[in-house]
Tab-separated table of C-alpha atoms in Angstrom:
chain	number	residue	atom	x	y	z
G	1194	MET	CA	0.065	0.026	0.069
G	1195	THR	CA	1.150	3.611	-0.718
G	1196	MET	CA	2.482	5.635	2.290
G	1197	ILE	CA	0.231	8.471	3.274
G	1198	SER	CA	0.423	11.709	4.990
G	1199	ILE	CA	-0.762	12.375	8.668
G	1200	SER	CA	-3.756	14.354	7.318
G	1201	GLU	CA	-4.713	11.613	4.972
G	1202	ALA	CA	-4.667	8.973	7.833
G	1203	ILE	CA	-6.908	11.251	9.954
G	1204	ALA	CA	-9.242	11.605	7.148
G	1205	ILE	CA	-9.476	7.847	6.657
G	1206	ILE	CA	-10.079	7.327	10.321
G	1207	LYS	CA	-12.839	9.957	10.543
G	1208	ALA	CA	-14.489	8.278	7.630
G	1209	ASN	CA	-14.651	5.069	9.488
G	1210	ILE	CA	-15.798	6.070	12.741
G	1211	PRO	CA	-18.681	3.793	13.908
G	1212	ALA	CA	-21.903	5.563	14.895
G	1213	PRO	CA	-21.948	6.111	18.681
G	1214	VAL	CA	-24.315	3.800	20.712
G	1215	VAL	CA	-26.688	5.309	23.225
G	1216	GLU	CA	-27.638	3.449	26.487
G	1217	GLU	CA	-29.513	4.514	29.585
G	1218	CYS	CA	-27.807	3.859	32.892
G	1219	PRO	CA	-28.497	4.780	36.683
G	1220	LEU	CA	-26.896	8.036	37.541
G	1221	ASP	CA	-24.569	6.401	40.140
G	1222	GLN	CA	-23.046	4.386	37.266
G	1223	ALA	CA	-22.678	7.350	34.935
G	1224	LEU	CA	-19.565	8.869	36.448
G	1225	GLY	CA	-17.016	9.669	33.637
G	1226	ARG	CA	-19.742	8.946	30.898
G	1227	TYR	CA	-20.896	11.489	28.306
G	1228	LEU	CA	-24.397	12.623	28.015
G	1229	ALA	CA	-26.259	11.503	24.848
G	1230	GLU	CA	-28.945	14.147	25.234
G	1231	ASP	CA	-29.601	17.748	26.492
G	1232	ILE	CA	-30.770	17.812	29.988
G	1233	GLN	CA	-33.592	20.452	30.888
G	1234	ALA	CA	-34.513	21.266	34.339
G	1235	PRO	CA	-37.693	19.296	35.389
G	1236	GLU	CA	-38.230	21.777	38.227
G	1237	PRO	CA	-36.883	25.219	39.506
G	1238	SER	CA	-34.081	25.573	41.889
G	1239	PRO	CA	-34.554	26.383	44.516
G	1240	ARG	CA	-37.804	24.510	44.434
G	1241	TYR	CA	-39.212	26.829	47.127
G	1242	THR	CA	-38.222	30.350	48.681
G	1243	ASN	CA	-35.818	29.721	51.563
G	1244	SER	CA	-33.378	31.417	53.988
G	1245	ALA	CA	-29.674	31.826	53.170
G	1246	MET	CA	-28.967	32.288	56.875
G	1247	ASP	CA	-29.841	31.361	60.363
G	1248	GLY	CA	-31.863	34.088	61.736
G	1249	TYR	CA	-35.409	35.465	61.816
G	1250	ALA	CA	-38.000	35.647	59.122
G	1251	VAL	CA	-39.686	39.044	59.116
G	1252	ARG	CA	-41.899	41.465	57.215
G	1253	TRP	CA	-39.890	44.223	55.772
G	1254	GLY	CA	-42.518	46.741	56.691
G	1255	ASP	CA	-41.725	45.959	60.452
G	1256	VAL	CA	-38.003	46.642	60.236
G	1257	ARG	CA	-37.392	49.187	57.379
G	1258	ASP	CA	-37.416	52.197	59.628
G	1259	LEU	CA	-35.465	50.941	62.535
G	1260	SER	CA	-32.126	52.239	63.869
G	1261	LEU	CA	-29.694	51.648	66.669
G	1262	GLU	CA	-31.634	54.259	68.693
G	1263	ARG	CA	-35.022	52.783	67.619
G	1264	PRO	CA	-34.860	48.963	67.260
G	1265	ALA	CA	-37.652	46.805	66.260
G	1266	THR	CA	-39.068	44.425	68.693
G	1267	LEU	CA	-41.145	41.478	67.195
G	1268	ALA	CA	-42.908	38.619	68.808
G	1269	ILE	CA	-41.496	35.220	68.111
G	1270	ILE	CA	-44.487	33.042	67.074
G	1271	GLY	CA	-42.766	29.880	65.817
G	1272	GLU	CA	-39.811	28.309	63.863
G	1273	SER	CA	-39.152	27.114	60.444
G	1274	ARG	CA	-36.381	24.425	60.106
G	1275	ALA	CA	-34.971	22.569	57.158
G	1276	GLY	CA	-37.426	19.740	56.624
G	1277	VAL	CA	-39.976	21.133	59.249
G	1278	PRO	CA	-41.600	24.335	57.925
G	1279	PHE	CA	-43.679	26.727	59.831
G	1280	SER	CA	-47.278	26.170	58.767
G	1281	GLY	CA	-48.940	29.400	59.751
G	1282	THR	CA	-48.986	32.938	58.274
G	1283	VAL	CA	-46.673	35.565	59.898
G	1284	GLY	CA	-48.561	38.812	60.679
G	1285	ALA	CA	-47.470	42.330	61.428
G	1286	GLY	CA	-45.234	42.714	64.482
G	1287	CYS	CA	-44.320	39.016	64.537
G	1288	ALA	CA	-41.309	36.929	63.507
G	1289	VAL	CA	-40.296	33.299	63.035
G	1290	ARG	CA	-36.930	31.805	63.930
G	1291	ILE	CA	-35.556	30.364	60.705
G	1292	SER	CA	-32.645	28.033	59.779
G	1293	THR	CA	-30.401	28.100	56.659
G	1294	GLY	CA	-32.297	26.493	53.815
G	1295	ALA	CA	-35.562	26.399	55.591
G	1296	MET	CA	-38.797	27.317	53.679
G	1297	LEU	CA	-39.836	30.975	54.179
G	1298	PRO	CA	-43.160	31.164	55.865
G	1299	ASP	CA	-46.156	32.937	54.308
G	1300	GLY	CA	-46.304	36.611	55.114
G	1301	VAL	CA	-42.589	37.407	55.380
G	1302	ASP	CA	-40.065	38.616	52.895
G	1303	THR	CA	-36.901	39.262	54.636
G	1304	VAL	CA	-34.330	37.318	56.869
G	1305	ILE	CA	-32.415	39.068	59.577
G	1306	ARG	CA	-29.285	37.263	60.585
G	1307	VAL	CA	-29.065	36.003	64.067
G	1308	GLU	CA	-25.841	38.097	64.552
G	1309	ASP	CA	-27.875	41.198	64.131
G	1310	THR	CA	-30.438	40.397	66.734
G	1311	ARG	CA	-30.958	39.489	70.409
G	1312	GLU	CA	-33.727	37.645	72.007
G	1313	ALA	CA	-35.690	38.974	75.087
G	1314	GLY	CA	-38.232	36.348	76.345
G	1315	GLN	CA	-40.486	35.558	73.533
G	1316	SER	CA	-39.462	38.568	71.408
G	1317	VAL	CA	-36.588	39.394	69.174
G	1318	ILE	CA	-34.922	42.783	69.124
G	1319	ILE	CA	-33.441	43.872	65.819
G	1320	ASN	CA	-31.085	46.735	65.146
G	1321	VAL	CA	-29.999	46.272	61.697
G	1322	ALA	CA	-32.019	45.606	58.447
G	1323	LYS	CA	-30.213	46.340	55.181
G	1324	ARG	CA	-32.812	45.652	52.485
G	1325	LEU	CA	-36.070	44.194	51.390
G	1326	GLY	CA	-35.389	40.452	50.599
G	1327	GLN	CA	-32.011	40.249	52.335
G	1328	ASP	CA	-30.700	36.731	52.771
G	1329	VAL	CA	-33.783	35.238	51.052
G	1330	ARG	CA	-33.213	32.679	48.235
G	1331	GLN	CA	-36.093	33.027	45.801
G	1332	ARG	CA	-37.722	30.143	44.147
G	1333	GLY	CA	-36.093	29.580	40.751
G	1334	GLU	CA	-33.464	32.115	41.217
G	1335	GLU	CA	-30.711	29.602	40.124
G	1336	PHE	CA	-32.837	28.207	37.186
G	1337	GLY	CA	-36.367	27.612	36.104
G	1338	THR	CA	-38.278	24.671	34.806
G	1339	GLY	CA	-37.297	23.901	31.295
G	1340	ASP	CA	-33.877	25.709	31.516
G	1341	LEU	CA	-31.014	23.948	29.937
G	1342	LEU	CA	-28.781	22.414	32.679
G	1343	LEU	CA	-26.321	20.226	30.734
G	1344	ARG	CA	-25.591	19.918	26.963
G	1345	LEU	CA	-25.384	16.783	24.818
G	1346	GLY	CA	-21.705	15.677	25.131
G	1347	ALA	CA	-21.189	16.806	28.748
G	1348	ARG	CA	-19.041	14.724	30.786
G	1349	ILE	CA	-20.506	13.623	34.053
G	1350	ALA	CA	-18.191	14.327	36.824
G	1351	ALA	CA	-18.942	14.884	40.536
G	1352	PRO	CA	-20.670	18.423	40.138
G	1353	GLN	CA	-22.823	17.194	37.125
G	1354	ALA	CA	-23.914	14.229	39.048
G	1355	ALA	CA	-24.745	16.310	42.059
G	1356	LEU	CA	-26.818	18.689	39.813
G	1357	LEU	CA	-28.637	15.784	38.243
G	1358	ALA	CA	-29.369	14.292	41.530
G	1359	ALA	CA	-30.619	17.623	42.908
G	1360	VAL	CA	-33.483	17.884	40.388
G	1361	GLY	CA	-34.516	14.209	40.865
G	1362	ILE	CA	-32.959	12.703	37.725
G	1363	ALA	CA	-31.929	9.209	38.592
G	1364	ARG	CA	-31.283	7.693	35.140
G	1365	VAL	CA	-29.538	9.331	32.112
G	1366	LYS	CA	-28.874	8.539	28.496
G	1367	VAL	CA	-25.129	8.274	27.755
G	1368	PHE	CA	-22.947	7.168	25.067
G	1369	LYS	CA	-21.691	3.647	25.451
G	1370	PRO	CA	-17.945	3.515	26.191
G	1371	CYS	CA	-15.637	2.187	23.499
G	1372	ASP	CA	-14.563	-1.438	23.983
G	1373	VAL	CA	-10.863	-2.149	23.255
G	1374	ALA	CA	-8.820	-5.432	23.010
G	1375	LEU	CA	-5.103	-5.429	23.354
G	1376	LEU	CA	-2.692	-7.835	21.700
G	1377	ALA	CA	1.139	-7.634	22.227
G	1378	THR	CA	3.139	-9.567	19.680
G	1379	GLY	CA	6.718	-10.570	20.055
G	1380	SER	CA	8.495	-13.886	21.110
G	1381	GLU	CA	10.925	-11.834	23.141
G	1382	LEU	CA	8.228	-10.416	25.503
G	1383	ILE	CA	7.670	-11.310	29.084
G	1384	ALA	CA	5.487	-10.007	31.900
G	1385	ALA	CA	7.014	-7.317	34.096
G	1386	GLY	CA	7.265	-9.548	37.214
G	1387	SER	CA	8.838	-12.576	35.386
G	1388	ALA	CA	12.453	-13.724	35.613
G	1389	ILE	CA	14.211	-12.245	32.480
G	1390	ALA	CA	16.804	-13.867	30.222
G	1391	ASP	CA	19.308	-11.921	28.213
G	1392	HIS	CA	17.387	-12.251	24.916
G	1393	GLN	CA	14.138	-11.084	26.526
G	1394	ILE	CA	12.299	-7.839	26.869
G	1395	ARG	CA	9.773	-6.904	29.423
G	1396	ASP	CA	6.449	-6.120	27.867
G	1397	SER	CA	6.025	-2.286	28.596
G	1398	ASN	CA	3.609	-1.720	25.670
G	1399	MET	CA	0.854	-3.718	27.269
G	1400	THR	CA	1.153	-1.868	30.512
G	1401	MET	CA	1.323	1.490	28.734
G	1402	LEU	CA	-1.575	0.902	26.477
G	1403	ARG	CA	-3.750	-0.541	29.086
G	1404	ALA	CA	-3.278	2.711	31.222
G	1405	ALA	CA	-3.688	4.891	28.132
G	1406	VAL	CA	-6.915	3.116	27.083
G	1407	LEU	CA	-8.348	3.255	30.557
G	1408	GLU	CA	-7.452	7.002	30.893
G	1409	THR	CA	-9.668	7.680	27.999
G	1410	GLY	CA	-12.671	6.080	29.748
G	1411	ALA	CA	-12.793	3.247	27.207
G	1412	GLN	CA	-13.449	-0.348	28.482
G	1413	LEU	CA	-10.675	-2.893	28.201
G	1414	VAL	CA	-12.445	-6.142	27.349
G	1415	SER	CA	-9.357	-8.365	26.754
G	1416	ARG	CA	-5.627	-8.429	26.519
G	1417	ALA	CA	-3.179	-11.161	25.276
G	1418	ARG	CA	0.493	-11.650	24.682
G	1419	ILE	CA	1.407	-13.849	21.680
G	1420	THR	CA	4.633	-15.100	20.100
G	1421	ASP	CA	5.686	-14.173	16.502
G	1422	ASP	CA	3.738	-17.172	15.064
G	1423	ARG	CA	1.331	-16.678	12.058
G	1424	GLN	CA	-1.321	-19.077	13.271
G	1425	ALA	CA	-1.125	-17.889	16.814
G	1426	THR	CA	-1.630	-14.162	15.510
G	1427	VAL	CA	-4.514	-15.377	13.406
G	1428	ALA	CA	-6.256	-17.005	16.147
G	1429	ALA	CA	-5.675	-14.091	18.684
G	1430	ILE	CA	-7.184	-11.608	16.338
G	1431	GLY	CA	-10.113	-13.938	15.603
G	1432	GLN	CA	-10.876	-14.172	19.326
G	1433	ALA	CA	-10.694	-10.429	19.969
G	1434	ALA	CA	-14.099	-8.950	20.130
G	1435	ALA	CA	-14.146	-5.186	20.564
G	1436	ASP	CA	-14.790	-1.803	18.879
G	1437	ILE	CA	-11.117	-1.309	18.500
G	1438	ILE	CA	-8.419	-4.051	18.406
G	1439	LEU	CA	-4.891	-2.698	19.160
G	1440	CYS	CA	-1.981	-4.813	18.205
G	1441	THR	CA	1.654	-3.862	19.008
G	1442	GLY	CA	4.510	-5.080	16.917
G	1443	GLY	CA	4.287	-7.319	13.874
G	1444	VAL	CA	3.440	-4.547	11.403
G	1445	SER	CA	6.802	-3.882	9.608
G	1446	VAL	CA	8.414	-5.993	6.774
G	1447	GLY	CA	10.306	-8.538	8.693
G	1448	ARG	CA	9.742	-12.361	8.126
G	1449	HIS	CA	8.139	-12.631	11.518
G	1450	ASP	CA	5.668	-9.559	11.275
G	1451	HIS	CA	2.298	-11.356	10.872
G	1452	VAL	CA	-0.221	-8.778	11.996
G	1453	LYS	CA	-1.328	-7.359	8.591
G	1454	GLU	CA	-1.674	-10.945	6.942
G	1455	ALA	CA	-3.399	-12.312	10.129
G	1456	ALA	CA	-5.923	-9.410	10.091
G	1457	GLU	CA	-6.773	-10.112	6.490
G	1458	GLU	CA	-7.240	-13.648	7.036
G	1459	ASN	CA	-9.784	-12.919	9.635
G	1460	GLY	CA	-11.719	-10.748	7.120
G	1461	PHE	CA	-10.327	-7.372	7.836
G	1462	THR	CA	-9.957	-4.904	4.910
G	1463	PRO	CA	-6.810	-2.773	5.020
G	1464	LEU	CA	-7.405	0.950	4.986
G	1465	PHE	CA	-3.868	2.070	5.162
G	1466	TRP	CA	-0.335	0.993	6.038
G	1467	ARG	CA	2.638	3.357	6.707
G	1468	ILE	CA	2.510	7.091	7.406
G	1469	ARG	CA	4.980	9.719	6.572
G	1470	GLN	CA	5.913	10.476	10.119
G	1471	LYS	CA	8.494	10.046	12.740
G	1472	PRO	CA	8.110	8.067	14.962
G	1473	GLY	CA	5.385	5.649	14.066
G	1474	LYS	CA	5.809	5.151	10.263
G	1475	PRO	CA	4.638	1.455	10.138
G	1476	LEU	CA	1.010	2.173	11.636
G	1477	TYR	CA	-1.575	-0.116	10.097
G	1478	LEU	CA	-5.326	0.199	10.061
G	1479	ALA	CA	-7.916	-2.195	8.904
G	1480	ARG	CA	-11.593	-2.682	9.371
G	1481	LYS	CA	-14.102	-5.467	9.556
G	1482	GLY	CA	-17.800	-4.448	10.099
G	1483	LYS	CA	-17.852	-2.035	12.891
G	1484	THR	CA	-14.413	-3.067	14.316
G	1485	LEU	CA	-11.234	-1.159	13.668
G	1486	LEU	CA	-7.900	-2.800	14.094
G	1487	PHE	CA	-4.739	-0.863	14.510
G	1488	GLY	CA	-1.355	-2.280	14.107
G	1489	LEU	CA	0.882	-0.093	16.352
G	1490	PRO	CA	4.697	-0.135	15.991
G	1491	GLY	CA	6.521	-2.172	18.473
G	1492	ASN	CA	8.756	0.542	19.697
G	1493	PRO	CA	7.156	1.965	22.886
G	1494	VAL	CA	7.422	5.680	21.875
G	1495	SER	CA	6.163	4.986	18.458
G	1496	ALA	CA	3.240	2.953	19.796
G	1497	PHE	CA	2.248	5.784	22.260
G	1498	MET	CA	2.539	8.519	19.744
G	1499	CYS	CA	0.338	6.598	17.272
G	1500	PHE	CA	-2.096	5.868	20.030
G	1501	THR	CA	-2.188	9.479	21.215
G	1502	HIS	CA	-2.576	11.151	17.810
G	1503	TYR	CA	-4.842	8.661	16.110
G	1504	VAL	CA	-6.562	6.202	18.516
G	1505	ARG	CA	-7.272	8.500	21.473
G	1506	PRO	CA	-9.338	11.030	19.379
G	1507	LEU	CA	-11.093	8.020	17.798
G	1508	ILE	CA	-12.158	6.713	21.164
G	1509	GLY	CA	-13.598	10.058	22.053
G	1510	ALA	CA	-15.517	10.120	18.746
G	1511	ILE	CA	-17.151	6.666	19.391
G	1512	ARG	CA	-18.324	7.927	22.664
G	1513	GLY	CA	-19.915	10.904	21.188
G	1514	LEU	CA	-17.223	13.594	21.361
G	1515	SER	CA	-15.743	15.600	18.458
G	1516	PHE	CA	-12.606	14.136	16.910
G	1517	GLY	CA	-9.712	16.219	18.396
G	1518	TRP	CA	-6.780	16.740	20.778
G	1519	PRO	CA	-5.979	18.516	23.750
G	1520	ILE	CA	-3.874	21.516	22.486
G	1521	VAL	CA	-2.151	24.606	23.821
G	1522	PHE	CA	-0.043	27.284	22.355
G	1523	ALA	CA	3.602	27.851	23.569
G	1524	GLN	CA	6.483	29.958	22.816
G	1525	VAL	CA	9.647	28.069	21.764
G	1526	GLY	CA	12.681	28.995	23.919
G	1527	GLU	CA	15.263	27.634	21.466
G	1528	GLU	CA	15.960	26.900	17.805
G	1529	ILE	CA	14.423	23.630	16.819
G	1530	VAL	CA	15.103	22.173	13.278
G	1531	ASN	CA	13.763	18.977	11.614
G	1532	LYS	CA	16.416	17.762	9.501
G	1533	GLY	CA	14.743	14.539	8.615
G	1534	GLY	CA	12.813	13.745	5.454
G	1535	ARG	CA	9.423	13.032	7.256
G	1536	PRO	CA	7.184	15.182	9.543
G	1537	ASN	CA	8.476	14.734	13.138
G	1538	MET	CA	6.395	14.415	16.220
G	1539	LEU	CA	8.891	16.021	18.386
G	1540	ARG	CA	8.300	15.555	22.197
G	1541	VAL	CA	8.621	18.882	24.338
G	1542	ARG	CA	8.595	19.932	27.846
G	1543	MET	CA	6.421	22.856	28.795
G	1544	THR	CA	6.691	25.402	31.574
G	1545	CYS	CA	4.170	28.065	32.722
G	1546	ASP	CA	5.252	31.584	33.182
G	1547	ALA	CA	3.915	34.080	35.692
G	1548	ASP	CA	1.384	35.478	33.118
G	1549	GLY	CA	-0.028	32.025	32.562
G	1550	GLY	CA	1.726	31.570	29.097
G	1551	TYR	CA	3.615	28.367	28.107
G	1552	ALA	CA	7.091	27.965	26.950
G	1553	ALA	CA	8.190	24.851	25.124
G	1554	THR	CA	11.620	23.204	24.906
G	1555	SER	CA	12.674	20.149	23.072
G	1556	ALA	CA	12.884	17.037	25.260
G	1557	ALA	CA	16.462	15.815	25.562
G	1558	ARG	CA	15.887	12.325	24.341
G	1559	GLN	CA	13.900	11.744	21.137
G	1560	GLY	CA	14.640	7.981	20.352
G	1561	SER	CA	11.534	5.948	19.524
G	1562	HIS	CA	12.800	3.255	21.947
G	1563	MET	CA	13.407	5.424	24.701
G	1564	LEU	CA	10.398	5.648	27.333
G	1565	THR	CA	12.266	8.453	29.158
G	1566	SER	CA	11.454	10.632	26.072
G	1567	LEU	CA	7.790	10.288	27.084
G	1568	VAL	CA	8.390	10.543	30.787
G	1569	ASP	CA	10.410	13.858	30.368
G	1570	SER	CA	7.842	15.453	27.946
G	1571	ASP	CA	4.337	17.007	28.255
G	1572	GLY	CA	3.319	16.874	24.704
G	1573	TYR	CA	4.646	17.129	21.066
G	1574	ILE	CA	4.798	19.460	18.188
G	1575	ILE	CA	4.523	18.257	14.479
G	1576	MET	CA	7.456	19.598	12.399
G	1577	GLU	CA	7.587	19.431	8.642
G	1578	PRO	CA	10.748	18.206	6.908
G	1579	GLY	CA	13.349	20.884	7.008
G	1580	GLN	CA	11.318	23.287	9.071
G	1581	ALA	CA	13.176	25.488	11.433
G	1582	ILE	CA	11.481	27.063	14.489
G	1583	GLN	CA	13.103	30.140	15.916
G	1584	PRO	CA	13.319	31.194	19.487
G	1585	GLY	CA	10.245	33.279	20.412
G	1586	GLU	CA	8.033	31.652	17.916
G	1587	ARG	CA	4.529	30.335	18.999
G	1588	VAL	CA	3.728	26.737	18.189
G	1589	LEU	CA	0.707	24.361	18.568
G	1590	VAL	CA	1.476	21.746	21.251
G	1591	TYR	CA	-0.505	18.572	21.381
G	1592	SER	CA	-0.717	17.759	25.042
G	1593	PHE	CA	-0.218	14.316	26.544
G	1594	ASP	CA	-2.654	15.344	29.348
G	1595	PHE	CA	-5.738	13.093	29.155
G	1596	ARG	CA	-7.729	14.962	31.794
């Protein structure tokens, strides 16, 4: 297949995004999910007019002309507590003790804070009254019935869950999370905790991609490690049932690279193989029905960069988000030159100045086999062949931050 550009690869991926699936779930299971509908308020907030302070509920007409020399003395006729409202009507010359959040009784329109009063038997003496309606939360002042609370695509975090619960919404329609299967290929790979021989490599790709997948909110439905055997690769791909299958290694041109052929034996149609970029040139994509299979390079940095630039936004799109990346603009603090013949996804470190702006510098290590080049960087810039960026220039940085 012909090598393609980064933009061509993105266009092919976008053209093959499966339609998002909507499902309904209980609110307490919706944390981290994305709404598949707009949410309108089924009731106002507050639902009833209530007190913003502990104090006394009074009629403004009884306190508007008071002063330190001429305080108002009102008869205390009852109490309104949160959950236990005062049931009567408050007449002229009377007051009701009231707690924060308690329903305002009929007949009153103002709350005087307890700090501005003193009791004398069954009366309250008030020296300070600032304005009509002070310390009163009016019914519907936050939002009214039918107001838009949350838009389609909003992520349900703790504040959103609290808002939905507050208006009585116990179930929500959300986009189904993307299901992902991981396959790590390589006869040299062993698990991190195993005894290692000189010819073996600990499988960091599986650990890295598992974490990266889970950070997106996708569901990891299976993972397997297989040797560089054609039939084993065919069988593993055939058993992987997911929206996205991620294979690492086995996509180059070596005698023991079997992922492409194994995918096609399982009925997958290749969409592209090889992208003009560094790192991550041998990226492979195939499709079978609604399932997309990515063949990621075996080098850890290459695998992560391909996941970040192509798979991560795809996972977001499957769950109802727009296809895109977390980006910031930063000022380059040094000359950076791409001397290679392919676009370079150059890892950078970022710092924030006192004014809130970002500065970017090239990470010290850039090798596709060096995990420290990821650990020591915050994101990456894409540089065209021969491009030179001068100190002080502003560049677009793709952030590694999944949050």
